[in-house]
Structures are given as C-alpha cells and as structure tokens.
XYZ file of C-alpha atoms in Angstrom:
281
model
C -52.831 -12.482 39.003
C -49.901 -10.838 41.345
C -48.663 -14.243 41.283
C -48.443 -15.199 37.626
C -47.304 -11.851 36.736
C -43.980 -12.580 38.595
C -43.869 -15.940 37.459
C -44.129 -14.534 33.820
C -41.201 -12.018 34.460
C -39.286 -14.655 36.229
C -39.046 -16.542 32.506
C -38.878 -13.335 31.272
C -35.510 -12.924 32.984
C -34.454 -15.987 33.023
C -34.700 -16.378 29.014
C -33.272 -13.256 28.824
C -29.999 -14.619 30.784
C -29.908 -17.794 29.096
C -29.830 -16.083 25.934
C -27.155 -13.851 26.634
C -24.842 -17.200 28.261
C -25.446 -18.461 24.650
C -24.282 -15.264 23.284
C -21.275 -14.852 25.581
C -20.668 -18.591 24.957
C -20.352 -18.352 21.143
C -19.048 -15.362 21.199
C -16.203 -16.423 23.250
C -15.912 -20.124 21.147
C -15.376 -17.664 17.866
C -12.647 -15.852 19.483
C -11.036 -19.460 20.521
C -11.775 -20.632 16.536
C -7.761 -19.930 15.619
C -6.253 -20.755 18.910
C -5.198 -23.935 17.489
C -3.617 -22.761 14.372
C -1.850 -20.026 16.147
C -0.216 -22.235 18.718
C 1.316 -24.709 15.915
C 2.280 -21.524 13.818
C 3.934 -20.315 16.603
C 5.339 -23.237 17.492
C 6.654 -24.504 13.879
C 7.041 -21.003 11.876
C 10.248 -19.595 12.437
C 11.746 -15.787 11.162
C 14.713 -15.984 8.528
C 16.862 -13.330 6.998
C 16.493 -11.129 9.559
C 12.572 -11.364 9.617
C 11.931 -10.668 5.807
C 10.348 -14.065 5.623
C 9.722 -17.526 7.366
C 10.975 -21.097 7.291
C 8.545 -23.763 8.527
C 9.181 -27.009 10.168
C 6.992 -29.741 8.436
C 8.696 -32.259 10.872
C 7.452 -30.767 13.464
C 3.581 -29.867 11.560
C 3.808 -33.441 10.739
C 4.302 -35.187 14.465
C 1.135 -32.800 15.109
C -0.827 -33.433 11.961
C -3.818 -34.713 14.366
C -3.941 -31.437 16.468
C -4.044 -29.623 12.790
C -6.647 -32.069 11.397
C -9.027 -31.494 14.582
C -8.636 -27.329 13.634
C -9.268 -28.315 10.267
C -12.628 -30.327 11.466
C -13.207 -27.385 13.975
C -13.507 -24.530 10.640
C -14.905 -27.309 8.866
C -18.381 -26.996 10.733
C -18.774 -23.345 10.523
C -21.711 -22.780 9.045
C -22.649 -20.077 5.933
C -25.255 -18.559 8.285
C -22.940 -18.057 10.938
C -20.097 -16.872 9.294
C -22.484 -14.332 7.210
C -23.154 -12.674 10.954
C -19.584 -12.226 11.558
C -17.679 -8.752 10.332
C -15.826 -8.313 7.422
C -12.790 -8.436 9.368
C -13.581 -11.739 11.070
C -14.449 -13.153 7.718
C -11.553 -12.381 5.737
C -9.382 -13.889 8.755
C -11.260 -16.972 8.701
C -10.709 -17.347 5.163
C -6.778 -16.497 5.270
C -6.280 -19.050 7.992
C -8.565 -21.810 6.756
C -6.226 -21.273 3.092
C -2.607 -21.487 5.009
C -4.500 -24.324 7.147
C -5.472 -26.484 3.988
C -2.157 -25.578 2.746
C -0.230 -26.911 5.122
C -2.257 -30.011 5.185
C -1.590 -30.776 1.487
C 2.063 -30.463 1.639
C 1.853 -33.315 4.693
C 0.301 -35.681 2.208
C 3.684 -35.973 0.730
C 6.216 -34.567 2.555
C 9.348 -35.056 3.156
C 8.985 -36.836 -0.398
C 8.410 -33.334 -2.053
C 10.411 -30.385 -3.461
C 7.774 -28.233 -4.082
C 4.074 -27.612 -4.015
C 4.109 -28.269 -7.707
C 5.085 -31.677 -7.252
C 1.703 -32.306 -5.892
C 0.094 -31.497 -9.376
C 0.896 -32.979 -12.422
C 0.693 -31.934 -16.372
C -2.980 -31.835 -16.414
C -3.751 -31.314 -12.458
C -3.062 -28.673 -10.294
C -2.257 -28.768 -6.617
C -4.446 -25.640 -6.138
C -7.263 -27.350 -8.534
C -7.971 -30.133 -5.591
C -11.114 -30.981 -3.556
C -9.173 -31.209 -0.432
C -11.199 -28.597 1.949
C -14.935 -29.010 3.642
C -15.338 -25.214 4.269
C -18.771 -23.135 4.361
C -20.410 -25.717 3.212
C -18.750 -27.396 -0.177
C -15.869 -29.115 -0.565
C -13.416 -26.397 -1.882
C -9.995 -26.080 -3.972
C -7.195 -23.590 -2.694
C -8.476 -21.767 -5.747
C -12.042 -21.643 -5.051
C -10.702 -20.237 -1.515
C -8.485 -17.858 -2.553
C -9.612 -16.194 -6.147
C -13.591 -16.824 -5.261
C -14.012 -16.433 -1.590
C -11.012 -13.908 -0.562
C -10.776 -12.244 -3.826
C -14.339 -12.227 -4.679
C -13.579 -12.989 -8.415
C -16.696 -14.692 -9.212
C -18.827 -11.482 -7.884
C -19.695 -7.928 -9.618
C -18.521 -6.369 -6.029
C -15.095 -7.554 -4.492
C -16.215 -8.477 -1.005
C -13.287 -7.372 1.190
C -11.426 -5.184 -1.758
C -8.078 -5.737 0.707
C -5.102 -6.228 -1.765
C -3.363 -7.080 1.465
C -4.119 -10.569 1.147
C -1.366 -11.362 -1.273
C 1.012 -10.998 1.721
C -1.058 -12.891 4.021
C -2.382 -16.320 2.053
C 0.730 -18.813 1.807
C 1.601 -21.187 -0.795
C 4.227 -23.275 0.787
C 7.179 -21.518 -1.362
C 10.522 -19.589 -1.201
C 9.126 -16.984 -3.642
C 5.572 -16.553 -1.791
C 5.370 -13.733 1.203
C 5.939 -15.149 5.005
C 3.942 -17.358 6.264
C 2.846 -15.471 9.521
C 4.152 -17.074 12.775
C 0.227 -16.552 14.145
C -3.074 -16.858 12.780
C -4.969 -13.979 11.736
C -7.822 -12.704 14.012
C -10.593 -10.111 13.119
C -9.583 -7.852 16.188
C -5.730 -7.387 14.974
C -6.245 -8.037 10.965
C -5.456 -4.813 9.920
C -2.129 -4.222 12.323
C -1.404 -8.031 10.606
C -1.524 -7.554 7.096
C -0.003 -4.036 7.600
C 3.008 -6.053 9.215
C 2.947 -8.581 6.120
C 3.222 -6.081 3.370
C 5.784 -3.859 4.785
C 7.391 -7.088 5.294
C 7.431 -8.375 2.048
C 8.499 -5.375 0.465
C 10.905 -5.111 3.116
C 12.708 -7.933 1.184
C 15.009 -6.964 -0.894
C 15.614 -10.580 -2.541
C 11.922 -9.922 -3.944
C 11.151 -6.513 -4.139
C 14.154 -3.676 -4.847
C 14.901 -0.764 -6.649
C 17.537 -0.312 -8.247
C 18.536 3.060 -9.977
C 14.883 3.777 -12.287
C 14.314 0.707 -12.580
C 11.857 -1.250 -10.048
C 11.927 -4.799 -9.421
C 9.169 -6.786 -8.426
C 7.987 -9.871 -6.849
C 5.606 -11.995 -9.768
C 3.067 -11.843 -7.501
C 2.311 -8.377 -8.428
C 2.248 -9.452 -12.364
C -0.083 -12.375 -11.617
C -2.525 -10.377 -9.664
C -1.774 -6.809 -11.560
C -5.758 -6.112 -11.481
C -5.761 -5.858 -7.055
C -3.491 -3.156 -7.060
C -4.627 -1.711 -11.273
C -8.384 -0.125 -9.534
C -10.419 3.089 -9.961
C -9.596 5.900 -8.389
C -8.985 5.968 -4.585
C -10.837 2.199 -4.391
C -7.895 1.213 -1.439
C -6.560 4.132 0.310
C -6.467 6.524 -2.857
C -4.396 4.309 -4.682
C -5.552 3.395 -8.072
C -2.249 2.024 -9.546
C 0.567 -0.557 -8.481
C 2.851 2.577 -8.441
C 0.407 4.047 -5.898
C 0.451 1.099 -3.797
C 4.281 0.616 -4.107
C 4.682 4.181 -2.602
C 2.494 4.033 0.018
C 5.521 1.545 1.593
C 8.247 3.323 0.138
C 10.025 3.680 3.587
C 9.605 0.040 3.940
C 11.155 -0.727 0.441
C 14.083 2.192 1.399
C 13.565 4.487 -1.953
C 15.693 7.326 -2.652
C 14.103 10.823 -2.779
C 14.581 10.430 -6.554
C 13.112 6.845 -6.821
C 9.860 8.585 -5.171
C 10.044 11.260 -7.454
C 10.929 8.627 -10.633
C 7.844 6.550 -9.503
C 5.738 9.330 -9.377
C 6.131 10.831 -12.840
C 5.880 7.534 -14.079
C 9.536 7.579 -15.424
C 10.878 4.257 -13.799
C 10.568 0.913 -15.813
C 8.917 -1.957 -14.165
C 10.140 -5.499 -14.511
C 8.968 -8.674 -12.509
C 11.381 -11.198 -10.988
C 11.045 -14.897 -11.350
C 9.604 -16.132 -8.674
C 10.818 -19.325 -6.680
C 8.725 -22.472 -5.753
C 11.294 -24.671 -4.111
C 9.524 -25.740 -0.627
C 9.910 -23.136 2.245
C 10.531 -26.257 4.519
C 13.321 -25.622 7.715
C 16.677 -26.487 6.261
C-alpha cells in the first residue's frame, strides 16, 4: 500500500509540474504574441514634428510583408476561449494591434500605387467595409474591429469604456493620431495610451486653442458619444470639455482658456481632417 501511495503522489507531483510548464509556457508565448509587430514598428515608424506624430516607411513594411503576414497568422489563431481568459488590458491591446496590423497590411495591397486609404474603397465600397482579417474566429472588417470589438457598439455595456483608443487605432492618414513606434502590451497599456493622447493633443496642427475659441481634430466630431457619457463614466469626465481639460497642460491653455472651457463660454469648431497617406516622404 506504502508503495502505491508514493507512486500515486509521484503523478500527483508530476501532473502538478507539467501543468504549471504548460502554464509558464503559454503564459510566456502570450507575452511574446506582439514581439513581432513591435520590432517592425520600431523598425519602420519614425517620430515627425518634433514627436507630435509619425511617418511610416511602407518600403521598408513592404520588403518585410512576410515577417508581418506570419504575425498576422500568429493573432490569427487565437482563439475566443483564450482570449476571454486574458484581462481587460491584454484584450484591448490585442485588439489595437491586430487593427494597426490589418491596417498596415491593406495599404501593402496597393502601395506605392496609392494616395490614400480611400483609394482602396470606391463609391459604393469602403476600405474599412472589407473581409480582410481572420481574428477571434470570423473573418472581420476594420469596422467590425474597431466600432464592435474595441468600442463595443453592438453591446448594451461598452466592454473596455477607454476613449483612449481614438489615439491608439491607426488609419494610415496625416489627419489620424500617431501610429505608435511599438505595439501595445497589457502590462504598459495604460502608460501607452496616456502617451498617445497627450500626444495628439500635443499637436497643435490638430488640436489648438485659440483665444475662446477651441479647435478640434474631426475625430472628436465623429466619435462625439466616447467622450459625451454619464457622469464620472471615465475619470469623472462626462463631457468632451471634461476630457479636453483633463490634458490641458498638454494642449498649453491659458489660465483663461481653463476658466472659458469651464463655464462653457468657448465655441467649439472641428477641423477638416486630412487623409493623404502618412507614408515616409
């Protein structure tokens, strides 16, 4: 009995190593999911006026559009189950990166023989309407990534409720926020779309104010109902004049541009916004 009682605890403990290998091991193949994607970024993402925003090389994305397709394959296979177990955190990276991923990759269809992302739509087809990504699943659109999955328009409760993102997702254009120079990561998200926002407002080019009056990028027209919320949904912010002042040292305001936001005397008007390619000139 002495005998089969230590066999029994010897597969006892040797399960119970085995399954924490497999733990380590996954673990440690999620946190190696981006490593791809960051290394290109970093390699083909380059700062511009004096780190408001970023040009990218498409040359250079292109020579390497294998290493990107194998990334692409890599998120590709992540399965629902598995990504439910992950944090929100890890989740909304995942998402960000597979969007700017895709992104990328649908520019290189055409490129250098484009001008624009537009260009890859037509009168009655968007670029953003296209079955073009494998992800969780179902063959997605940009949209279906961005406005269903990150957004969480199609559900009662916004998933990640993180206006954030509009600084974070790229859509290959002048007018749209940086495209980040490393992929996003559940560990560092926060620090990185913190960076991104105060960024972006940063940018004078886009976002200004000038005497009462402030002037902003279209993004925050088009997607007035992230930043429009109940009371204290994000950081006790419930309108875009909330959210605006929350960065005001980042945008530079005057003591009387704070004061003109907060009383709700300053007009608000939204600039056009610029879709020529934000290719490496």
């Amino acid at each position: 009995m002495r005998t089969i009682a230590l066999f029994s605890r010897g597969i006892a403990a040797g399960s119970i190593a085995l399954f924490a290998a497999s733990v380590s091991f996954y673990a440690s193949a999620e946190e190696g999911l981006h490593s791809t994607l960051d290394n290109l970024l970093s390699k083909y993402v380059t700062p511009i006026s004096n780190g408001a925003s970023t040009q990218v090389n498409y040359d250079g994305f292109k020579k390497e559009q294998t290493t990107l397709n194998e990334y692409l394959a890599r998120i590709s296979k992540v399965e629902q189950s598995t990504f439910n177990s992950w944090n929100k955190d890890k989740q909304l990276a995942f998402l960000i990166n597979a969007y700017n991923a895709y992104t990328i990759e649908l520019i290189l269809t055409e490129y250098p023989d484009i001008d624009s992302i537009r260009d890859l739509g037509s009168f009655f087809s968007s670029p953003w309407k296209k079955e073009i990504a494998p992800l969780l699943g179902e063959t997605r659109t940009l949209d279906e990534i961005e406005h269903e999955l990150i957004r969480g328009t199609n559900q009662t409760t916004k998933t990640y409720n993180e206006p954030r993102i509009h600084f974070a997702v790229n859509c290959a254009s002048v007018g749209c926020p940086a495209l980040r120079e490393e992929a996003y990561t559940g560990d560092k998200l926060d620090s990185q779309l913190e960076a991104q926002t105060k960024r972006f407002l940063a940018d004078a080019s886009r976002n200004k104010m000038s005497d009462d009056t402030l002037y902003l990028s279209k993004i925050f027209d088009w997607y007035s109902e992230d930043f429009e919320r109940k009371d204290g949904e994000w950081r006790g912010t419930s309108t875009l004049t909330e959210f605006i002042l929350l960065y005001k040292d980042a945008m530079q305001l005057t003591d009387a541009q704070v004061s003109a936001l907060k009383n709700n005397t300053a007009d608000i008007e939204f600039l056009n916004y610029d879709w020529a390619l934000n290719a490496a000139r």
